[in-house]
Amino acid sequence: MPSLVIKAPAKINLGLEVGQKRRDGFHDITTIIVPLELSDSVRISLSRPGIRVATDSKEVPEAEANLAFQAADRFFQAAGIKPSADIRISKRVPVGAGLGGGSSDAAAVLLGLNRLHRKPLSDLRLRRIGLRIGSDVPALLCRKPVVARGRGERVRQIRLPRLGVLLLVPGYPVSTRWAYARLDAFRSTRKSALTSPRLLPKILGRKVRNGELASAGSRVFNSFEPVVFERHPDLARAKRLLLEHGAWAAALSGSGSTVYGLVHRTGWQDPMAALHRHGFRCLKTRSC
Ligand code: ATP
């Protein structure tokens, strides 16, 4: 029975600029998506006819509602192959935390099935299928840092050094749909208060590569922070604590709920104890 195990890495957004709402209801974004060593593990076996998805987490849906199921279903349709896949996901990436776990599972299933069937679909085709599942899927198919634009479909790989990353996971989800709606509402009433600066990924990437970290850190912002921090002041406190303890950048990932800090190899105090006292779960990882 052909099978494989593939990692599904979490991601952070190294800066996220959200543009105005488009006519199709989506927003244009500019972001650098950085995959992390922290990963789910996805086992795919080509066994009996049909698609089955099982996970070891109570927080994620099984069957059709799981993004991994949707990825398999779309793969078989696009490739003209009779569906046959048993998918088992060991969840390590916190759910609903802005770390892209569900999208990454979907990307891993697309890559894994394509590999098991000797690549019937091109990378471009996989990205197009992925976009119909979620805006982060095209970027997560690359498994390397990328600049993502448009709705997330225009991805370009960039070089970044390995980054030390602390993830503060507050233990509650933030709904991405809610965050976009809130941002739109705020922008319609208080335009000047929530206009983001331009995120310039080329300059940010160059500064990170050259080790100009203080200057790079000041350019990392996330358009969702004002609305998410207003609703969840503990996340604003988490960001402050990370910066006070020597992180060279700290920001919300996606629409939250995770706040991450990027740390130097030396010269920062481990803020774990302080963060635990404030009730945060803290994970240490690195970028891929
Ligand atoms: P998004 O910003 O796309 O909402 P996120 O990174 O904040 O994503 P995820 O962990 O991907 O959060 O979960 C988002 C939602 O997707 C959850 O409500 C979860 O029930 C659902 N979901 C479906 N399939 C999966 C999966 N394989 N892993 C995690 N969540 C999944």
mmCIF file of C-alpha atoms and ligand atoms in Angstrom:
data_model
loop_
_atom_site.group_PDB
_atom_site.id
_atom_site.type_symbol
_atom_site.label_atom_id
_atom_site.label_comp_id
_atom_site.label_asym_id
_atom_site.label_seq_id
_atom_site.Cartn_x
_atom_site.Cartn_y
_atom_site.Cartn_z
ATOM 1 C CA MET A 1 0.000 0.000 0.000
ATOM 2 C CA PRO A 2 1.791 3.230 -1.112
ATOM 3 C CA SER A 3 2.060 5.772 1.687
ATOM 4 C CA LEU A 4 4.150 8.695 2.864
ATOM 5 C CA VAL A 5 4.554 11.033 5.821
ATOM 6 C CA ILE A 6 4.922 14.734 5.119
ATOM 7 C CA LYS A 7 5.389 17.705 7.462
ATOM 8 C CA ALA A 8 2.899 20.557 7.462
ATOM 9 C CA PRO A 9 4.795 23.554 8.879
ATOM 10 C CA ALA A 10 3.196 26.382 10.831
ATOM 11 C CA LYS A 11 3.836 29.911 9.496
ATOM 12 C CA ILE A 12 4.180 33.422 10.783
ATOM 13 C CA ASN A 13 3.526 36.626 8.875
ATOM 14 C CA LEU A 14 6.651 38.767 8.942
ATOM 15 C CA GLY A 15 4.538 41.888 8.471
ATOM 16 C CA LEU A 16 1.023 41.960 7.041
ATOM 17 C CA GLU A 17 -0.492 44.887 5.178
ATOM 18 C CA VAL A 18 -4.213 44.581 4.471
ATOM 19 C CA GLY A 19 -5.542 46.724 1.622
ATOM 20 C CA GLN A 20 -9.097 47.818 0.964
ATOM 21 C CA LYS A 21 -11.882 45.299 0.421
ATOM 22 C CA ARG A 22 -12.181 44.272 -3.246
ATOM 23 C CA ARG A 23 -15.359 43.876 -5.272
ATOM 24 C CA ASP A 24 -15.144 40.072 -4.894
ATOM 25 C CA GLY A 25 -15.222 40.457 -1.090
ATOM 26 C CA PHE A 26 -11.552 39.579 -0.568
ATOM 27 C CA HIS A 27 -8.844 42.002 0.521
ATOM 28 C CA ASP A 28 -5.531 42.543 -1.207
ATOM 29 C CA ILE A 29 -2.665 41.771 1.127
ATOM 30 C CA THR A 30 1.090 42.099 1.162
ATOM 31 C CA THR A 31 2.957 39.852 3.549
ATOM 32 C CA ILE A 32 6.082 37.770 4.035
ATOM 33 C CA ILE A 33 5.048 34.243 4.995
ATOM 34 C CA VAL A 34 7.750 32.355 6.873
ATOM 35 C CA PRO A 35 7.348 28.596 7.493
ATOM 36 C CA LEU A 36 8.449 27.247 10.877
ATOM 37 C CA GLU A 37 9.996 24.032 12.181
ATOM 38 C CA LEU A 38 6.901 23.622 14.375
ATOM 39 C CA SER A 39 4.788 21.310 12.192
ATOM 40 C CA ASP A 40 1.887 18.927 12.007
ATOM 41 C CA SER A 41 2.693 15.501 10.652
ATOM 42 C CA VAL A 42 0.472 14.157 7.875
ATOM 43 C CA ARG A 43 0.435 10.483 6.892
ATOM 44 C CA ILE A 44 -1.235 9.654 3.582
ATOM 45 C CA SER A 45 -1.945 6.078 2.501
ATOM 46 C CA LEU A 46 -3.539 5.064 -0.772
ATOM 47 C CA SER A 47 -5.750 2.251 0.463
ATOM 48 C CA ARG A 48 -9.458 1.715 0.033
ATOM 49 C CA PRO A 49 -11.669 3.788 -2.257
ATOM 50 C CA GLY A 50 -12.869 7.043 -0.670
ATOM 51 C CA ILE A 51 -11.242 9.759 1.444
ATOM 52 C CA ARG A 52 -10.946 9.497 5.221
ATOM 53 C CA VAL A 53 -9.349 12.035 7.578
ATOM 54 C CA ALA A 54 -8.529 11.356 11.222
ATOM 55 C CA THR A 55 -6.667 13.578 13.685
ATOM 56 C CA ASP A 56 -5.465 13.302 17.277
ATOM 57 C CA SER A 57 -7.035 16.682 18.164
ATOM 58 C CA LYS A 58 -10.549 17.357 19.381
ATOM 59 C CA GLU A 59 -10.311 20.927 18.103
ATOM 60 C CA VAL A 60 -10.274 20.130 14.396
ATOM 61 C CA PRO A 61 -13.120 18.674 12.386
ATOM 62 C CA GLU A 62 -12.869 15.276 10.735
ATOM 63 C CA ALA A 63 -14.321 14.358 7.308
ATOM 64 C CA GLU A 64 -15.470 17.022 4.812
ATOM 65 C CA ALA A 65 -15.021 20.028 7.093
ATOM 66 C CA ASN A 66 -11.312 19.316 7.437
ATOM 67 C CA LEU A 67 -9.210 21.331 4.987
ATOM 68 C CA ALA A 68 -7.092 18.226 4.365
ATOM 69 C CA PHE A 69 -10.194 16.389 3.131
ATOM 70 C CA GLN A 70 -11.067 19.299 0.825
ATOM 71 C CA ALA A 71 -7.527 19.281 -0.563
ATOM 72 C CA ALA A 72 -7.670 15.544 -1.312
ATOM 73 C CA ASP A 73 -11.099 15.852 -2.892
ATOM 74 C CA ARG A 74 -9.984 18.690 -5.179
ATOM 75 C CA PHE A 75 -6.734 16.894 -6.036
ATOM 76 C CA PHE A 76 -8.530 13.755 -7.230
ATOM 77 C CA GLN A 77 -11.050 15.786 -9.237
ATOM 78 C CA ALA A 78 -8.337 17.863 -10.935
ATOM 79 C CA ALA A 79 -6.127 14.860 -11.667
ATOM 80 C CA GLY A 80 -9.011 12.688 -12.875
ATOM 81 C CA ILE A 81 -8.073 9.933 -10.416
ATOM 82 C CA LYS A 82 -10.567 7.859 -8.400
ATOM 83 C CA PRO A 83 -10.436 9.063 -4.772
ATOM 84 C CA SER A 84 -8.493 6.756 -2.459
ATOM 85 C CA ALA A 85 -6.744 8.227 0.587
ATOM 86 C CA ASP A 86 -6.468 7.609 4.317
ATOM 87 C CA ILE A 87 -5.113 10.768 5.933
ATOM 88 C CA ARG A 88 -3.940 10.858 9.568
ATOM 89 C CA ILE A 89 -2.903 14.199 11.019
ATOM 90 C CA SER A 90 -0.852 14.528 14.213
ATOM 91 C CA LYS A 91 -1.703 18.071 15.260
ATOM 92 C CA ARG A 92 1.148 20.052 16.829
ATOM 93 C CA VAL A 93 0.292 23.494 15.456
ATOM 94 C CA PRO A 94 -2.161 25.356 17.729
ATOM 95 C CA VAL A 95 -5.576 25.709 16.080
ATOM 96 C CA GLY A 96 -7.180 29.049 15.124
ATOM 97 C CA ALA A 97 -4.011 30.798 16.194
ATOM 98 C CA GLY A 98 -2.982 32.588 12.981
ATOM 99 C CA LEU A 99 -0.296 29.957 12.402
ATOM 100 C CA GLY A 100 -1.908 28.522 9.269
ATOM 101 C CA GLY A 101 -2.183 24.941 10.546
ATOM 102 C CA GLY A 102 -5.277 23.967 8.554
ATOM 103 C CA SER A 103 -3.976 25.571 5.353
ATOM 104 C CA SER A 104 -0.637 23.857 5.808
ATOM 105 C CA ASP A 105 -2.295 20.454 6.273
ATOM 106 C CA ALA A 106 -4.159 21.102 3.014
ATOM 107 C CA ALA A 107 -0.918 22.079 1.245
ATOM 108 C CA ALA A 108 0.810 18.950 2.580
ATOM 109 C CA VAL A 109 -2.012 16.742 1.270
ATOM 110 C CA LEU A 110 -1.800 18.340 -2.202
ATOM 111 C CA LEU A 111 1.989 17.852 -2.295
ATOM 112 C CA GLY A 112 1.817 14.348 -0.836
ATOM 113 C CA LEU A 113 -0.891 13.052 -3.177
ATOM 114 C CA ASN A 114 0.849 14.606 -6.174
ATOM 115 C CA ARG A 115 4.063 12.841 -5.172
ATOM 116 C CA LEU A 116 2.341 9.483 -4.562
ATOM 117 C CA HIS A 117 0.703 9.693 -8.010
ATOM 118 C CA ARG A 118 3.958 10.706 -9.777
ATOM 119 C CA LYS A 119 3.116 14.393 -10.238
ATOM 120 C CA PRO A 120 0.096 14.553 -12.530
ATOM 121 C CA LEU A 121 -0.391 18.248 -11.576
ATOM 122 C CA SER A 122 2.051 21.143 -12.103
ATOM 123 C CA ASP A 123 3.094 23.464 -9.252
ATOM 124 C CA LEU A 124 0.933 26.204 -10.774
ATOM 125 C CA ARG A 125 -2.083 23.904 -10.876
ATOM 126 C CA LEU A 126 -1.537 22.954 -7.220
ATOM 127 C CA ARG A 127 -1.363 26.636 -6.264
ATOM 128 C CA ARG A 128 -4.624 27.330 -8.092
ATOM 129 C CA ILE A 129 -6.354 24.450 -6.327
ATOM 130 C CA GLY A 130 -4.832 25.553 -3.034
ATOM 131 C CA LEU A 131 -6.179 29.087 -3.373
ATOM 132 C CA ARG A 132 -9.722 27.731 -3.543
ATOM 133 C CA ILE A 133 -9.161 26.102 -0.144
ATOM 134 C CA GLY A 134 -7.545 29.076 1.587
ATOM 135 C CA SER A 135 -5.541 32.233 0.859
ATOM 136 C CA ASP A 136 -2.420 30.937 2.667
ATOM 137 C CA VAL A 137 -2.295 27.590 0.843
ATOM 138 C CA PRO A 138 -0.348 28.795 -2.254
ATOM 139 C CA ALA A 139 2.388 30.239 -0.002
ATOM 140 C CA LEU A 140 2.514 27.126 2.193
ATOM 141 C CA LEU A 141 2.940 24.909 -0.882
ATOM 142 C CA CYS A 142 6.371 26.567 -1.369
ATOM 143 C CA ARG A 143 7.702 25.494 2.064
ATOM 144 C CA LYS A 144 10.191 28.400 1.952
ATOM 145 C CA PRO A 145 9.786 32.096 2.918
ATOM 146 C CA VAL A 146 7.732 33.910 0.279
ATOM 147 C CA VAL A 147 6.281 37.333 -0.369
ATOM 148 C CA ALA A 148 2.548 36.852 -0.949
ATOM 149 C CA ARG A 149 0.393 39.457 -2.669
ATOM 150 C CA GLY A 150 -3.070 39.711 -4.177
ATOM 151 C CA ARG A 151 -5.345 37.504 -2.138
ATOM 152 C CA GLY A 152 -2.318 35.341 -1.445
ATOM 153 C CA GLU A 153 -1.981 33.758 -4.884
ATOM 154 C CA ARG A 154 0.956 35.842 -6.130
ATOM 155 C CA VAL A 155 3.873 34.230 -4.350
ATOM 156 C CA ARG A 156 7.571 34.859 -4.831
ATOM 157 C CA GLN A 157 10.246 33.001 -2.909
ATOM 158 C CA ILE A 158 12.759 35.118 -0.974
ATOM 159 C CA ARG A 159 15.962 34.313 0.856
ATOM 160 C CA LEU A 160 15.984 34.823 4.609
ATOM 161 C CA PRO A 161 18.391 33.559 7.255
ATOM 162 C CA ARG A 162 17.135 31.123 9.896
ATOM 163 C CA LEU A 163 15.214 33.098 12.505
ATOM 164 C CA GLY A 164 14.780 32.236 16.180
ATOM 165 C CA VAL A 165 11.065 32.491 16.956
ATOM 166 C CA LEU A 166 9.062 32.596 20.196
ATOM 167 C CA LEU A 167 5.337 31.979 19.822
ATOM 168 C CA LEU A 168 2.933 33.233 22.468
ATOM 169 C CA VAL A 169 -0.244 31.272 22.147
ATOM 170 C CA PRO A 170 -3.027 32.662 24.321
ATOM 171 C CA GLY A 171 -5.296 29.601 24.222
ATOM 172 C CA TYR A 172 -8.252 31.202 22.464
ATOM 173 C CA PRO A 173 -8.800 31.622 18.731
ATOM 174 C CA VAL A 174 -9.366 34.886 16.854
ATOM 175 C CA SER A 175 -11.708 34.481 13.892
ATOM 176 C CA THR A 176 -10.150 35.751 10.681
ATOM 177 C CA ARG A 177 -13.595 36.612 9.319
ATOM 178 C CA TRP A 178 -14.319 38.707 12.436
ATOM 179 C CA ALA A 179 -10.963 40.501 12.173
ATOM 180 C CA TYR A 180 -11.519 41.526 8.537
ATOM 181 C CA ALA A 181 -15.065 42.722 9.286
ATOM 182 C CA ARG A 182 -13.855 44.719 12.280
ATOM 183 C CA LEU A 183 -11.021 46.260 10.271
ATOM 184 C CA ASP A 184 -13.463 47.294 7.505
ATOM 185 C CA ALA A 185 -15.838 48.797 10.070
ATOM 186 C CA PHE A 186 -13.038 50.751 11.744
ATOM 187 C CA ARG A 187 -11.687 51.990 8.442
ATOM 188 C CA SER A 188 -15.093 53.241 7.335
ATOM 189 C CA THR A 189 -15.517 55.333 10.490
ATOM 190 C CA ARG A 190 -11.972 56.296 11.473
ATOM 191 C CA LYS A 191 -9.973 56.229 8.264
ATOM 192 C CA SER A 192 -6.934 58.127 9.434
ATOM 193 C CA ALA A 193 -6.615 56.099 12.645
ATOM 194 C CA LEU A 194 -6.147 52.816 10.836
ATOM 195 C CA THR A 195 -4.205 53.573 7.690
ATOM 196 C CA SER A 196 -1.233 51.228 7.641
ATOM 197 C CA PRO A 197 2.181 52.262 6.355
ATOM 198 C CA ARG A 198 3.322 50.414 3.204
ATOM 199 C CA LEU A 199 4.969 47.088 3.845
ATOM 200 C CA LEU A 200 8.018 46.932 1.583
ATOM 201 C CA PRO A 201 9.090 43.272 1.632
ATOM 202 C CA LYS A 202 12.178 43.848 -0.528
ATOM 203 C CA ILE A 203 13.654 46.343 1.932
ATOM 204 C CA LEU A 204 12.571 44.338 4.983
ATOM 205 C CA GLY A 205 14.063 41.132 3.519
ATOM 206 C CA ARG A 206 17.338 42.871 2.662
ATOM 207 C CA LYS A 207 17.686 44.318 6.156
ATOM 208 C CA VAL A 208 17.066 40.906 7.744
ATOM 209 C CA ARG A 209 19.632 39.270 5.435
ATOM 210 C CA ASN A 210 22.191 41.983 6.251
ATOM 211 C CA GLY A 211 21.611 41.595 9.996
ATOM 212 C CA GLU A 212 20.237 45.163 10.348
ATOM 213 C CA LEU A 213 17.706 43.775 12.768
ATOM 214 C CA ALA A 214 16.738 46.858 14.801
ATOM 215 C CA SER A 215 15.904 48.721 11.627
ATOM 216 C CA ALA A 216 14.145 45.652 10.140
ATOM 217 C CA GLY A 217 12.121 45.221 13.349
ATOM 218 C CA SER A 218 10.739 48.744 13.171
ATOM 219 C CA ARG A 219 9.292 47.916 9.732
ATOM 220 C CA VAL A 220 7.380 44.842 10.906
ATOM 221 C CA PHE A 221 3.728 45.725 11.421
ATOM 222 C CA ASN A 222 0.405 43.984 11.046
ATOM 223 C CA SER A 223 -2.739 45.863 9.930
ATOM 224 C CA PHE A 224 -4.894 43.736 12.242
ATOM 225 C CA GLU A 225 -3.108 44.766 15.433
ATOM 226 C CA PRO A 226 -5.190 47.871 16.268
ATOM 227 C CA VAL A 227 -8.511 46.011 16.085
ATOM 228 C CA VAL A 228 -7.325 42.735 17.598
ATOM 229 C CA PHE A 229 -5.386 44.463 20.400
ATOM 230 C CA GLU A 230 -8.399 46.612 21.215
ATOM 231 C CA ARG A 231 -10.490 43.457 21.753
ATOM 232 C CA HIS A 232 -7.655 41.494 23.420
ATOM 233 C CA PRO A 233 -5.401 43.878 25.404
ATOM 234 C CA ASP A 234 -3.436 40.876 26.741
ATOM 235 C CA LEU A 235 -2.023 40.407 23.216
ATOM 236 C CA ALA A 236 -0.750 44.002 23.169
ATOM 237 C CA ARG A 237 0.876 43.270 26.547
ATOM 238 C CA ALA A 238 2.465 40.106 25.103
ATOM 239 C CA LYS A 239 4.012 42.131 22.291
ATOM 240 C CA ARG A 240 5.353 44.693 24.773
ATOM 241 C CA LEU A 241 6.836 41.965 26.992
ATOM 242 C CA LEU A 242 8.605 40.332 24.048
ATOM 243 C CA LEU A 243 10.174 43.620 22.987
ATOM 244 C CA GLU A 244 11.133 44.474 26.586
ATOM 245 C CA HIS A 245 12.921 41.124 26.858
ATOM 246 C CA GLY A 246 15.066 41.794 23.805
ATOM 247 C CA ALA A 247 13.139 40.423 20.814
ATOM 248 C CA TRP A 248 14.207 42.450 17.741
ATOM 249 C CA ALA A 249 10.666 42.295 16.363
ATOM 250 C CA ALA A 250 7.289 41.256 17.744
ATOM 251 C CA ALA A 251 3.927 41.188 15.993
ATOM 252 C CA LEU A 252 0.623 39.448 15.625
ATOM 253 C CA SER A 253 0.684 36.528 13.169
ATOM 254 C CA GLY A 254 -2.175 36.636 10.667
ATOM 255 C CA SER A 255 -5.264 37.880 12.469
ATOM 256 C CA GLY A 256 -4.025 36.265 15.698
ATOM 257 C CA SER A 257 -4.281 34.990 18.214
ATOM 258 C CA THR A 258 -0.546 34.199 18.278
ATOM 259 C CA VAL A 259 1.946 36.982 18.952
ATOM 260 C CA TYR A 260 5.485 36.072 17.929
ATOM 261 C CA GLY A 261 8.848 37.480 18.856
ATOM 262 C CA LEU A 262 12.006 37.182 16.765
ATOM 263 C CA VAL A 263 15.068 36.720 18.926
ATOM 264 C CA HIS A 264 18.792 37.239 18.413
ATOM 265 C CA ARG A 265 21.106 34.315 18.907
ATOM 266 C CA THR A 266 22.428 36.046 22.039
ATOM 267 C CA GLY A 267 21.597 39.133 24.069
ATOM 268 C CA TRP A 268 17.986 38.527 24.890
ATOM 269 C CA GLN A 269 16.489 37.376 28.185
ATOM 270 C CA ASP A 270 14.235 34.380 27.892
ATOM 271 C CA PRO A 271 10.818 35.853 28.704
ATOM 272 C CA MET A 272 9.177 32.442 29.192
ATOM 273 C CA ALA A 273 8.819 32.771 32.967
ATOM 274 C CA ALA A 274 7.320 36.267 32.727
ATOM 275 C CA LEU A 275 4.986 35.166 29.982
ATOM 276 C CA HIS A 276 3.860 32.071 31.858
ATOM 277 C CA ARG A 277 3.031 34.311 34.819
ATOM 278 C CA HIS A 278 0.802 36.309 32.486
ATOM 279 C CA GLY A 279 -0.926 33.083 31.425
ATOM 280 C CA PHE A 280 0.625 32.602 27.989
ATOM 281 C CA ARG A 281 1.706 29.313 26.528
ATOM 282 C CA CYS A 282 5.071 29.914 24.960
ATOM 283 C CA LEU A 283 6.701 27.788 22.239
ATOM 284 C CA LYS A 284 10.237 28.124 20.919
ATOM 285 C CA THR A 285 10.900 27.269 17.307
ATOM 286 C CA ARG A 286 12.890 28.398 14.271
ATOM 287 C CA SER A 287 12.076 29.350 10.724
ATOM 288 C CA CYS A 288 12.744 26.812 7.935
HETATM 289 P P1 ATP B 1 -7.240 31.056 9.311
HETATM 290 O O1 ATP B 1 -6.563 32.376 9.458
HETATM 291 O O2 ATP B 1 -7.179 30.502 7.902
HETATM 292 O O3 ATP B 1 -8.606 30.975 9.942
HETATM 293 P P2 ATP B 1 -5.617 29.954 11.474
HETATM 294 O O4 ATP B 1 -4.174 29.777 11.205
HETATM 295 O O5 ATP B 1 -6.002 31.076 12.370
HETATM 296 O O6 ATP B 1 -6.330 30.009 10.065
HETATM 297 P P3 ATP B 1 -6.264 27.128 11.690
HETATM 298 O O7 ATP B 1 -5.527 26.396 12.740
HETATM 299 O O8 ATP B 1 -5.876 26.885 10.282
HETATM 300 O O9 ATP B 1 -6.246 28.664 12.082
HETATM 301 O O10 ATP B 1 -7.840 26.809 11.907
HETATM 302 C C1 ATP B 1 -8.843 27.579 11.341
HETATM 303 C C2 ATP B 1 -10.150 26.803 11.339
HETATM 304 O O11 ATP B 1 -10.056 25.749 10.363
HETATM 305 C C3 ATP B 1 -10.507 26.143 12.651
HETATM 306 O O12 ATP B 1 -11.778 26.620 13.007
HETATM 307 C C4 ATP B 1 -10.572 24.662 12.378
HETATM 308 O O13 ATP B 1 -11.705 24.043 12.957
HETATM 309 C C5 ATP B 1 -10.670 24.562 10.857
HETATM 310 N N1 ATP B 1 -9.897 23.426 10.308
HETATM 311 C C6 ATP B 1 -10.261 22.650 9.285
HETATM 312 N N2 ATP B 1 -9.308 21.748 9.003
HETATM 313 C C7 ATP B 1 -8.313 21.944 9.862
HETATM 314 C C8 ATP B 1 -7.048 21.315 10.063
HETATM 315 N N3 ATP B 1 -6.614 20.287 9.327
HETATM 316 N N4 ATP B 1 -6.254 21.814 11.044
HETATM 317 C C9 ATP B 1 -6.653 22.875 11.773
HETATM 318 N N5 ATP B 1 -7.847 23.483 11.640
HETATM 319 C C10 ATP B 1 -8.681 23.037 10.689
#
